[in-house]
Short mmCIF file of C-alpha atoms in Angstrom, two decimals:
data_model
loop_
_atom_site.label_atom_id
_atom_site.label_comp_id
_atom_site.label_asym_id
_atom_site.label_seq_id
_atom_site.Cartn_x
_atom_site.Cartn_y
_atom_site.Cartn_z
CA MET A 1 0.00 0.00 0.00
CA ASN A 2 2.94 2.31 0.57
CA ASP A 3 3.72 2.26 -3.15
CA ASN A 4 0.12 3.18 -3.97
CA LYS A 5 0.21 5.92 -1.37
CA ASN A 6 3.44 7.40 -2.72
CA THR A 7 2.18 7.19 -6.29
CA MET A 8 -1.01 8.98 -5.32
CA ARG A 9 0.94 11.70 -3.56
CA ASP A 10 3.21 12.15 -6.56
CA ASP A 11 0.17 12.39 -8.86
CA VAL A 12 -1.49 14.99 -6.66
CA ARG A 13 1.69 17.04 -6.35
CA GLY A 14 2.21 16.89 -10.10
CA GLN A 15 -1.37 17.99 -10.69
CA VAL A 16 -0.95 20.87 -8.22
CA ASP A 17 2.24 21.94 -10.00
CA MET A 18 0.44 21.98 -13.34
CA LEU A 19 -2.44 24.00 -11.97
CA VAL A 20 -0.05 26.58 -10.48
CA ALA A 21 1.89 26.80 -13.73
CA ALA A 22 -1.37 27.24 -15.65
CA GLY A 23 -2.32 30.15 -13.43
CA ARG A 24 -5.10 28.23 -11.69
CA SER A 25 -3.76 28.78 -8.19
CA ALA A 26 -7.13 28.51 -6.46
CA GLU A 27 -7.71 25.04 -7.96
CA ALA A 28 -4.17 24.06 -7.02
CA ARG A 29 -4.73 25.01 -3.39
CA ALA A 30 -8.09 23.24 -3.30
CA THR A 31 -6.54 20.05 -4.71
CA ALA A 32 -3.63 20.10 -2.25
CA GLN A 33 -5.91 20.89 0.70
CA SER A 34 -8.31 18.08 -0.22
CA ALA A 35 -5.44 15.59 -0.31
CA LEU A 36 -4.12 16.87 3.01
CA ASP A 37 -7.56 16.62 4.61
CA ALA A 38 -7.91 13.06 3.39
CA ASN A 39 -4.38 11.83 3.97
CA GLY A 40 -3.06 13.96 6.82
CA PRO A 41 0.21 15.90 6.95
CA ASP A 42 2.53 15.39 4.01
CA ALA A 43 5.63 17.50 3.36
CA GLY A 44 5.25 17.52 -0.41
CA LEU A 45 1.55 18.41 -0.31
CA LEU A 46 2.19 21.15 2.24
CA LEU A 47 4.90 22.57 0.00
CA ALA A 48 2.49 22.41 -2.97
CA LEU A 49 -0.17 24.24 -0.94
CA ALA A 50 2.31 26.93 0.10
CA ARG A 51 3.43 27.42 -3.48
CA GLY A 52 -0.20 27.73 -4.48
CA HIS A 53 -0.42 30.70 -2.13
CA MET A 54 2.93 32.18 -3.23
CA ALA A 55 1.85 32.10 -6.87
CA GLU A 56 -0.76 34.77 -6.13
CA ASP A 57 2.00 37.32 -5.37
CA ASP A 58 -0.23 38.93 -2.75
CA ASP A 59 0.55 39.93 0.84
CA ASP A 60 -2.38 38.00 2.31
CA HIS A 61 -1.46 34.87 0.36
CA ASP A 62 2.20 35.25 1.36
CA ASP A 63 1.04 35.32 4.99
CA ALA A 64 -1.01 32.18 4.35
CA ALA A 65 2.00 30.52 2.70
CA GLU A 66 4.10 31.28 5.76
CA ARG A 67 1.51 29.67 8.02
CA VAL A 68 1.59 26.55 5.83
CA PHE A 69 5.41 26.43 5.93
CA ARG A 70 5.48 26.79 9.70
CA LYS A 71 2.87 24.06 10.08
CA GLY A 72 4.82 21.80 7.73
CA LEU A 73 8.12 22.34 9.53
CA GLU A 74 6.49 21.55 12.87
CA ALA A 75 5.63 18.13 11.48
CA PHE A 76 8.73 17.72 9.26
CA PRO A 77 11.44 19.96 10.76
CA ASP A 78 14.25 18.59 8.57
CA ASP A 79 12.47 18.48 5.22
CA VAL A 80 14.86 20.12 2.78
CA ALA A 81 12.18 21.17 0.27
CA LEU A 82 10.05 22.85 2.94
CA LEU A 83 13.06 24.63 4.40
CA ALA A 84 14.11 25.84 0.96
CA GLY A 85 10.62 27.00 0.03
CA TYR A 86 10.24 28.91 3.30
CA ALA A 87 13.71 30.45 2.91
CA GLU A 88 12.77 31.58 -0.61
CA LEU A 89 9.59 33.21 0.67
CA CYS A 90 11.56 35.03 3.38
CA ALA A 91 14.23 36.18 0.94
CA ARG A 92 11.66 37.69 -1.41
CA THR A 93 9.87 39.51 1.41
CA ASP A 94 10.35 43.26 1.75
CA ALA A 95 12.43 43.86 4.88
CA MET A 96 10.50 47.08 5.58
CA ASP A 97 7.09 45.48 5.14
CA ARG A 98 7.67 42.19 6.99
CA PRO A 99 10.94 42.55 8.92
CA GLY A 100 10.31 39.47 11.06
CA ARG A 101 9.77 37.17 8.11
CA HIS A 102 12.71 38.63 6.22
CA ALA A 103 14.97 38.07 9.24
CA ARG A 104 14.04 34.38 9.42
CA GLY A 105 15.59 33.77 5.99
CA PRO A 106 19.25 33.53 7.15
CA VAL A 107 18.27 31.12 9.95
CA LEU A 108 16.56 28.82 7.46
CA LEU A 109 19.52 29.00 5.09
CA ALA A 110 21.89 28.09 7.89
CA ARG A 111 19.79 25.00 8.66
CA LEU A 112 19.75 24.09 4.95
CA ARG A 113 23.54 24.29 4.81
CA GLU A 114 23.72 21.78 7.64
CA LEU A 115 21.26 19.33 6.11
CA ALA A 116 22.01 19.67 2.37
CA PRO A 117 25.15 21.75 1.80
CA HIS A 118 25.39 20.99 -1.94
CA SER A 119 21.71 20.64 -2.88
CA VAL A 120 19.90 22.48 -5.64
CA GLU A 121 17.33 23.49 -3.03
CA LEU A 122 20.00 25.39 -1.13
CA GLN A 123 21.30 27.03 -4.31
CA ARG A 124 17.83 28.17 -5.25
CA ALA A 125 17.07 29.50 -1.77
CA GLU A 126 20.39 31.38 -1.62
CA ALA A 127 19.71 33.02 -4.98
CA ALA A 128 16.08 33.88 -4.22
CA GLY A 129 16.72 37.38 -2.90
CA SER A 130 18.69 38.41 -5.99
CA SER A 131 16.88 36.39 -8.67
CA VAL A 132 13.60 36.52 -10.54
CA SER A 133 10.68 34.59 -9.08
CA THR A 134 9.64 31.57 -11.13
CA SER A 135 5.98 32.18 -10.20
CA ALA A 136 5.75 35.43 -12.21
CA LYS A 137 2.98 35.37 -14.81
CA ASN A 138 3.29 37.55 -17.93
CA THR A 139 5.10 40.32 -16.07
CA ALA A 140 8.44 42.03 -16.55
CA SER A 141 9.98 39.24 -14.45
CA ALA A 142 8.42 36.59 -16.67
CA ARG A 143 9.75 38.30 -19.79
CA ARG A 144 13.17 38.63 -18.23
CA MET A 145 13.24 34.94 -17.31
CA GLN A 146 12.12 33.99 -20.81
CA SER A 147 14.80 36.11 -22.48
CA PHE A 148 17.51 34.92 -20.08
CA ASP A 149 16.69 31.23 -20.52
CA THR A 150 16.36 31.45 -24.30
CA ALA A 151 19.56 33.42 -24.82
CA ARG A 152 21.44 30.93 -22.62
CA ALA A 153 19.94 27.97 -24.53
CA PHE A 154 21.05 29.37 -27.90
CA ALA A 155 24.50 30.23 -26.55
CA ASP A 156 25.05 26.70 -25.18
CA ALA A 157 23.86 24.84 -28.30
CA PRO A 158 25.83 24.35 -31.54
CA THR A 159 22.83 25.39 -33.67
CA PRO A 160 19.48 27.07 -33.00
CA GLN A 161 17.71 23.87 -34.04
CA ALA A 162 19.71 21.88 -31.48
CA ALA A 163 18.73 24.35 -28.77
CA ALA A 164 15.05 24.03 -29.72
CA ALA A 165 15.22 20.21 -29.76
CA ARG A 166 16.85 20.07 -26.32
CA ALA A 167 14.31 22.50 -24.84
CA ALA A 168 11.45 20.45 -26.30
CA GLN A 169 12.82 17.26 -24.70
CA ARG A 170 13.14 18.90 -21.28
CA ALA A 171 9.64 20.33 -21.49
CA ALA A 172 8.21 16.93 -22.45
CA ALA A 173 9.93 15.34 -19.45
CA ALA A 174 8.38 17.92 -17.09
CA PRO A 175 4.96 18.78 -18.57
CA HIS A 176 3.93 20.71 -15.44
CA ASP A 177 6.84 23.17 -15.57
CA LEU A 178 5.77 26.47 -17.13
CA ARG A 179 9.32 27.79 -17.33
CA LEU A 180 10.45 24.82 -19.42
CA ALA A 181 7.33 25.07 -21.57
CA VAL A 182 8.04 28.75 -22.27
CA LEU A 183 11.64 27.91 -23.14
CA ALA A 184 10.55 25.17 -25.54
CA GLU A 185 8.02 27.40 -27.30
CA THR A 186 10.43 30.32 -27.54
CA THR A 187 13.40 28.39 -28.87
CA GLY A 188 11.14 26.63 -31.34
CA ALA A 189 9.79 29.94 -32.64
CA LEU A 190 13.15 31.71 -32.87
CA ALA A 191 14.97 28.74 -34.40
CA ALA A 192 12.76 29.00 -37.49
CA PRO A 193 14.33 30.29 -40.74
CA GLY A 194 14.48 34.05 -41.03
CA ARG A 195 14.72 34.68 -37.29
CA THR A 196 18.47 35.31 -37.17
CA TRP A 197 18.01 39.01 -36.39
CA SER A 198 15.60 38.22 -33.54
CA ARG A 199 18.07 35.75 -32.03
CA LEU A 200 20.83 38.35 -32.30
CA LEU A 201 18.69 40.96 -30.54
CA LEU A 202 17.84 38.46 -27.83
CA ARG A 203 21.49 37.68 -27.13
CA ARG A 204 22.93 41.12 -27.77
CA GLY A 205 20.02 43.34 -26.83
CA LEU A 206 22.06 45.34 -24.33
CA GLU A 207 24.69 46.20 -26.89
CA TYR A 208 22.05 47.15 -29.46
CA ARG A 209 20.15 49.37 -27.01
CA PHE A 210 23.36 51.06 -26.00
CA GLY A 211 24.14 51.63 -29.68
CA ILE A 212 20.75 53.31 -30.13
CA GLY A 213 21.42 55.50 -27.11
CA ALA A 214 24.87 56.42 -28.39
CA VAL A 215 23.54 57.42 -31.83
CA VAL A 216 20.71 59.50 -30.33
CA ALA A 217 23.12 61.14 -27.87
CA LEU A 218 25.50 61.99 -30.71
CA LEU A 219 22.71 63.58 -32.74
CA VAL A 220 21.55 65.61 -29.72
CA VAL A 221 25.09 66.82 -29.04
CA LEU A 222 25.50 67.83 -32.70
CA ARG A 223 22.19 69.67 -32.53
CA LEU A 224 23.34 71.55 -29.44
CA THR A 225 26.75 72.46 -30.86
CA VAL A 226 27.37 72.62 -34.60
CA LEU A 227 23.94 71.93 -36.15
CA PRO A 228 21.50 74.23 -34.31
CA THR A 229 19.04 74.36 -37.21
CA VAL A 230 18.45 70.58 -37.19
CA PRO A 231 15.29 69.80 -35.19
CA TYR A 232 15.41 67.47 -32.23
CA GLY A 233 12.80 65.35 -33.98
CA VAL A 234 15.57 63.93 -36.18
CA ALA A 235 17.24 62.33 -33.14
CA THR A 236 13.88 61.08 -31.90
CA GLY A 237 12.99 59.62 -35.28
CA VAL A 238 16.33 57.83 -35.62
CA GLY A 239 15.94 56.35 -32.15
CA LEU A 240 12.42 55.10 -32.92
CA LEU A 241 13.45 53.59 -36.26
CA MET A 242 16.41 51.79 -34.71
CA GLY A 243 14.14 50.45 -31.97
CA LEU A 244 11.56 48.98 -34.35
CA PRO A 245 13.25 45.53 -34.56
CA PHE A 246 12.50 45.01 -30.87
CA LEU A 247 8.77 45.09 -31.64
CA GLY A 248 9.05 41.92 -33.72
CA LEU A 249 11.05 40.19 -31.00
CA ARG A 250 8.55 41.17 -28.31
CA LYS A 251 5.74 39.81 -30.49
CA HIS A 252 7.46 36.43 -30.78
CA LEU A 253 8.18 36.30 -27.03
CA ARG A 254 4.62 37.18 -26.08
CA ALA A 255 3.14 34.61 -28.46
CA SER A 256 5.49 31.94 -27.08
CA ARG A 257 4.41 32.67 -23.50
CA GLU A 258 0.77 32.42 -24.53
CA ARG A 259 1.33 29.05 -26.25
CA ALA A 260 3.21 27.74 -23.21
CA ALA A 261 0.36 28.77 -20.89
CA GLU A 262 -2.12 26.99 -23.16
CA ARG A 263 0.08 23.87 -23.15
CA ILE A 264 0.26 23.81 -19.35
CA ALA A 265 -3.48 24.45 -19.02
CA ALA A 266 -4.22 21.56 -21.39
CA ALA A 267 -1.88 19.26 -19.45
CA ALA A 268 -3.51 20.22 -16.16
CA THR A 269 -6.96 19.57 -17.58
CA ALA A 270 -5.87 16.20 -18.97
CA THR A 271 -4.34 15.19 -15.65
CA ALA A 272 -7.42 16.22 -13.71
CA THR A 273 -9.64 14.25 -16.11
CA ALA A 274 -7.44 11.15 -15.99
CA THR A 275 -7.39 11.13 -12.18
CA ALA A 276 -10.91 10.14 -11.15
CA PRO A 277 -11.87 11.78 -7.85
CA ALA A 278 -13.42 8.59 -6.54
CA THR A 279 -10.27 6.60 -7.24
CA VAL A 280 -8.07 9.22 -5.60
CA THR A 281 -10.32 9.35 -2.55
CA ALA A 282 -10.28 5.57 -2.22
CA THR A 283 -6.52 5.46 -2.57
CA VAL A 284 -6.08 8.22 -0.03
CA ALA A 285 -8.37 6.49 2.42
CA ALA A 286 -6.51 3.22 2.01
CA ALA A 287 -3.16 4.92 2.39
CA ALA A 288 -4.35 6.71 5.51
CA THR A 289 -4.89 3.36 7.31
CA GLU A 290 -1.17 2.59 7.24
CA PRO A 291 1.43 4.36 9.38
CA VAL A 292 4.03 6.38 7.53
CA PRO A 293 7.63 5.71 8.65
CA ASP A 294 9.73 8.75 9.47
CA GLU A 295 12.17 8.13 6.65
CA GLU A 296 9.35 8.08 4.12
CA ALA A 297 7.94 11.32 5.46
CA THR A 298 11.35 12.87 4.95
CA ALA A 299 11.66 11.60 1.37
CA VAL A 300 8.33 12.78 0.04
CA GLY A 301 9.89 15.96 -1.31
CA GLU A 302 12.24 14.05 -3.62
CA GLY A 303 11.61 14.90 -7.25
CA PHE A 304 9.62 17.96 -6.23
CA GLY A 305 12.51 20.37 -6.08
CA PRO A 306 13.29 23.37 -8.21
CA PRO A 307 13.55 23.17 -12.00
CA GLU A 308 16.84 22.24 -13.60
CA LEU A 309 17.24 25.70 -15.06
CA PRO A 310 19.40 27.99 -12.91
CA PRO A 311 18.02 31.04 -11.10
CA VAL A 312 17.72 34.18 -13.18
CA PRO A 313 19.56 37.11 -11.58
CA ARG A 314 17.64 40.34 -11.19
CA VAL A 315 20.63 42.29 -12.47
CA THR A 316 23.76 40.92 -14.14
CA PRO A 317 27.25 42.49 -14.13
CA ARG A 318 26.85 43.23 -17.85
CA GLU A 319 23.67 45.16 -17.12
CA TYR A 320 25.44 47.16 -14.43
CA ALA A 321 28.21 47.96 -16.91
CA PHE A 322 25.83 49.10 -19.64
CA ALA A 323 23.75 51.04 -17.14
CA GLY A 324 26.91 52.89 -16.13
CA ALA A 325 27.75 53.57 -19.76
CA GLY A 326 24.19 54.83 -20.32
CA LEU A 327 24.48 57.18 -17.37
CA ALA A 328 27.75 58.45 -18.81
CA LEU A 329 25.95 59.21 -22.09
CA LEU A 330 23.22 61.06 -20.23
CA LEU A 331 25.86 63.01 -18.36
CA VAL A 332 27.57 64.00 -21.62
CA VAL A 333 24.28 65.15 -23.13
CA GLY A 334 23.28 66.97 -19.95
CA VAL A 335 26.59 68.79 -19.62
CA THR A 336 26.52 69.71 -23.31
CA ALA A 337 22.96 70.99 -23.01
CA TYR A 338 23.83 73.03 -19.93
CA VAL A 339 26.94 74.55 -21.49
CA SER A 340 24.98 75.25 -24.67
CA SER A 341 22.22 76.94 -22.70
CA LEU A 342 24.76 79.28 -21.12
CA ALA A 343 26.59 80.03 -24.35
CA TYR A 344 25.66 82.97 -26.54
CA PRO A 345 27.09 84.44 -29.75
CA ARG A 346 29.37 87.49 -29.37
CA TYR A 347 28.88 90.40 -31.74
CA ASP A 348 30.53 93.70 -32.56
CA ILE A 349 28.22 96.53 -33.60
CA VAL A 350 29.21 98.56 -36.66
CA ALA A 351 27.53 101.96 -36.21
CA HIS A 352 27.58 103.52 -39.71
CA ASP A 353 27.76 107.30 -39.96
CA SER A 354 26.22 106.93 -43.40
CA PHE A 355 24.23 103.99 -44.65
CA ARG A 356 23.16 103.20 -48.19
CA GLY A 357 23.72 106.81 -49.28
CA LEU A 358 21.86 108.23 -46.30
CA LYS A 359 23.12 110.39 -43.47
CA GLY A 360 23.01 108.97 -39.97
CA PHE A 361 22.07 110.59 -36.67
CA ASP A 362 22.77 109.12 -33.24
CA LEU A 363 19.53 108.73 -31.23
CA GLN A 364 20.87 106.70 -28.31
CA GLU A 365 20.46 109.52 -25.79
CA GLU A 366 16.90 110.27 -26.86
CA PHE A 367 15.75 106.80 -27.99
CA ASP A 368 16.74 103.56 -26.29
CA PRO A 369 14.03 100.92 -26.79
CA PHE A 370 16.08 98.22 -25.04
CA ALA A 371 16.87 99.99 -21.79
CA ALA A 372 14.74 97.46 -19.91
CA VAL A 373 16.34 94.41 -21.51
CA PRO A 374 18.18 92.44 -18.76
CA ASP A 375 21.95 92.11 -19.22
CA SER A 376 21.96 94.63 -22.06
CA GLU A 377 25.30 96.43 -22.40
CA ARG A 378 25.00 100.15 -23.16
CA GLU A 379 28.46 100.25 -24.62
CA GLY A 380 27.34 97.44 -26.90
CA SER A 381 24.24 99.27 -28.13
CA THR A 382 23.33 101.70 -30.86
CA ALA A 383 20.27 103.58 -32.07
CA ARG A 384 20.57 105.53 -35.32
CA LEU A 385 18.28 107.32 -37.76
CA TYR A 386 19.07 107.62 -41.49
CA VAL A 387 17.68 110.30 -43.82
CA ALA A 388 18.66 111.79 -47.18
CA GLU A 389 21.38 114.43 -47.18
CA ASP A 390 19.05 117.12 -48.54
CA ALA A 391 15.94 116.02 -46.69
CA ALA A 392 13.66 118.63 -45.17
CA PRO A 393 13.68 118.88 -41.39
CA ASP A 394 10.23 117.31 -41.16
CA ALA A 395 10.89 114.58 -43.77
CA ALA A 396 10.27 110.96 -42.85
CA ALA A 397 13.37 108.89 -42.09
CA GLU A 398 14.23 106.03 -44.42
CA TYR A 399 15.67 103.74 -41.73
CA LEU A 400 15.72 103.53 -37.95
CA VAL A 401 18.08 100.92 -36.52
CA ALA A 402 18.37 100.03 -32.82
CA ILE A 403 20.57 97.14 -31.63
CA THR A 404 21.87 95.94 -28.28
CA THR A 405 24.21 93.06 -27.49
CA GLY A 406 24.92 91.02 -24.38
CA ASP A 407 24.39 87.67 -22.71
CA PHE A 408 20.79 86.77 -23.50
CA HIS A 409 21.04 82.99 -23.06
CA ASP A 410 17.77 83.02 -21.09
CA LEU A 411 15.90 84.64 -23.97
CA ARG A 412 12.88 82.76 -25.32
CA GLU A 413 10.75 83.16 -28.42
CA SER A 414 7.87 84.52 -26.32
CA HIS A 415 9.98 87.60 -25.66
CA VAL A 416 9.79 88.36 -29.38
CA TYR A 417 6.40 87.04 -30.43
CA ASP A 418 4.25 88.16 -27.49
CA ASP A 419 2.69 91.61 -27.73
CA ASN A 420 4.14 92.51 -24.34
CA GLY A 421 7.59 91.14 -25.07
CA LEU A 422 10.84 93.00 -25.54
CA VAL A 423 9.29 95.49 -27.96
CA PRO A 424 5.48 95.77 -27.79
CA SER A 425 3.59 95.77 -31.06
CA ASP A 426 2.56 99.41 -30.53
CA MET A 427 6.24 100.44 -30.72
CA ALA A 428 5.56 101.63 -34.22
CA GLY A 429 4.13 104.74 -32.60
CA ALA A 430 0.88 106.38 -33.41
CA GLY A 431 0.05 104.41 -36.51
CA THR A 432 -2.39 101.97 -37.99
CA ILE A 433 -1.08 98.38 -37.95
CA HIS A 434 -2.20 96.40 -40.98
CA GLU A 435 -0.61 92.99 -40.36
CA THR A 436 1.89 91.23 -38.16
CA TRP A 437 3.61 87.87 -38.67
CA ARG A 438 6.36 85.56 -37.54
CA ALA A 439 9.29 85.89 -39.84
CA GLU A 440 11.73 83.17 -40.84
CA ALA A 441 14.29 82.45 -38.13
CA GLY A 442 17.81 83.69 -38.59
CA PRO A 443 21.14 82.26 -37.37
CA TYR A 444 21.82 80.96 -33.85
CA GLY A 445 18.24 79.84 -33.48
CA SER A 446 16.96 83.42 -33.42
CA TRP A 447 13.41 84.67 -33.79
CA MET A 448 12.01 87.58 -35.77
CA ARG A 449 8.63 89.24 -35.84
CA CYS A 450 7.55 91.79 -38.44
CA LEU A 451 4.60 94.10 -38.86
CA ARG A 452 3.39 96.57 -41.47
CA TYR A 453 1.78 99.88 -40.48
CA THR A 454 1.03 103.39 -41.71
CA GLU A 455 2.70 106.24 -39.88
CA VAL A 456 0.09 108.74 -38.68
CA THR A 457 2.21 111.91 -38.78
CA THR A 458 3.43 111.49 -42.35
CA GLY A 459 1.10 108.85 -43.85
CA THR A 460 4.15 106.86 -44.86
CA PRO A 461 3.72 103.07 -45.23
CA ARG A 462 6.35 101.42 -43.09
CA ALA A 463 7.49 98.02 -41.82
CA MET A 464 9.10 97.14 -38.53
CA CYS A 465 10.94 93.92 -37.66
CA VAL A 466 12.21 92.90 -34.25
CA TRP A 467 14.69 90.05 -33.87
CA ALA A 468 16.51 88.43 -31.01
CA ASP A 469 18.99 85.64 -30.47
CA LYS A 470 21.15 84.61 -27.55
CA GLY A 471 23.57 87.48 -28.10
CA SER A 472 21.63 90.36 -29.65
CA VAL A 473 18.28 92.12 -29.79
CA GLY A 474 17.49 94.46 -32.64
CA MET A 475 14.77 96.52 -34.27
CA VAL A 476 14.63 98.10 -37.72
CA LEU A 477 11.99 100.44 -39.19
CA PHE A 478 11.97 101.35 -42.88
CA THR A 479 9.75 102.53 -45.67
CA ALA A 480 7.96 99.59 -47.27
CA GLU A 481 5.43 100.81 -49.77
CA ASP A 482 5.77 98.03 -52.33
CA LYS A 483 7.40 95.27 -50.30
CA ASP A 484 5.67 91.95 -49.62
CA GLN A 485 6.37 89.90 -46.49
CA ALA A 486 9.36 88.08 -47.96
CA ALA A 487 10.91 91.37 -49.10
CA VAL A 488 10.33 92.93 -45.68
CA GLU A 489 12.04 90.02 -43.94
CA GLU A 490 14.97 90.07 -46.35
CA THR A 491 15.46 93.82 -45.86
CA ALA A 492 15.47 93.40 -42.08
CA ARG A 493 17.98 90.56 -42.24
CA SER A 494 20.28 92.46 -44.58
CA ILE A 495 20.26 95.51 -42.28
CA SER A 496 21.06 93.37 -39.23
CA ALA A 497 23.92 91.77 -41.16
CA ASP A 498 25.32 95.23 -41.98
CA PHE A 499 25.27 96.36 -38.35
CA LEU A 500 26.19 93.13 -36.55
CA ARG A 501 29.43 91.23 -37.10
CA PRO A 502 30.61 88.14 -35.22
CA ALA A 503 33.16 89.23 -32.66
CA ALA A 504 36.75 88.25 -33.25
CA ASP A 505 37.94 85.41 -30.99
#
């Protein structure tokens, strides 16, 4: 009868494993509890029940799992599987949330080292705090485990097809193990013809992501330094295009996880159907009439240990290295952006006594439209009026030019385009404004705004343009009877080029 009893226990534990792997934790707990109620304490069934609670990844269920472990260890204090499972639960517990449970982990590990110093149970329990949980379902941890296992399988096999065949054999030998099922489905999908690029991304994803970051960082630095007219969207677009291959890989990985879950669910259903409840109950009742020797109670956990696949570390040394390199890239971009934000172009003002055949008059004492501009340098400013040599005293001026230079690295486009910016739109004086528009930007990422108006005192049609960049602010007024918007902008830019010259280094 002992053989029948052990076979029944193995069947129940296998069925519970399948149900947990299929995500049917409630059914798994009910099955394990029913067997425990019928058969009495059993280390393997208690471990299965505890794992059924742990699979929920919930604080209340973790508390229930701990109660099951404590109950099991009261009856089987030296059971290696129970000790390892309890140690794993403690290691994965937040020390701030459950300090008592977390502190019990080292005690359990010490006991495991005494009983089974070289066992896989001990290795798994020791790695629990720094590895990914095998009970994760379709989460970031599940994806990480899938990628880690698959990349390792391809790296260890001579060909992708050999890796897929080996994974399929291991999954067939342990039909209740979701991790092995996911590995088999994933290697099978990625070993197909035409999936070379996906396998390369899986094994060298860190290097590829770092390459994307390096290219984007380079484009951003170029934009901040020598290519200011190139929009930032170019760097964004390049990064998105280079990241597109990961979408195909993620699709394959997700589909493989779904197929593995379906496989485990089908196996659990088949096992439950094949094991008639009446037969199980009769076997349990018969087994319960015989005493269980101590050595058998200790051995019930055999074959119910962790999977053959090694623990998956939460973070690998390679990931730390690439994370450090990524931070260095961010630092380079950040420092470049900061230095660029503080930099501004230096100009020398050329104040012409005569300009385009016209006589100039200095208006700086009477007219200084930029007196309120922060950081404006008076010695780096000019305001001049230009009229014909023989013009009457009351004749309208042909040009009025006002420019100031300085450190304007905090200047923004709103200072130019808003009506209450550096030079309000009514600066044209007592006149009728006909239109105003944003003009084409000039060098150094500057902004320019133009308007057309009719001067009240003389009836002269005029245009006014105001520009600003990080090193200068300027305003020009001129007669514009027959000029369209493009001609007005070009006139303003040509005047600014005549009065502003890049400063010598």
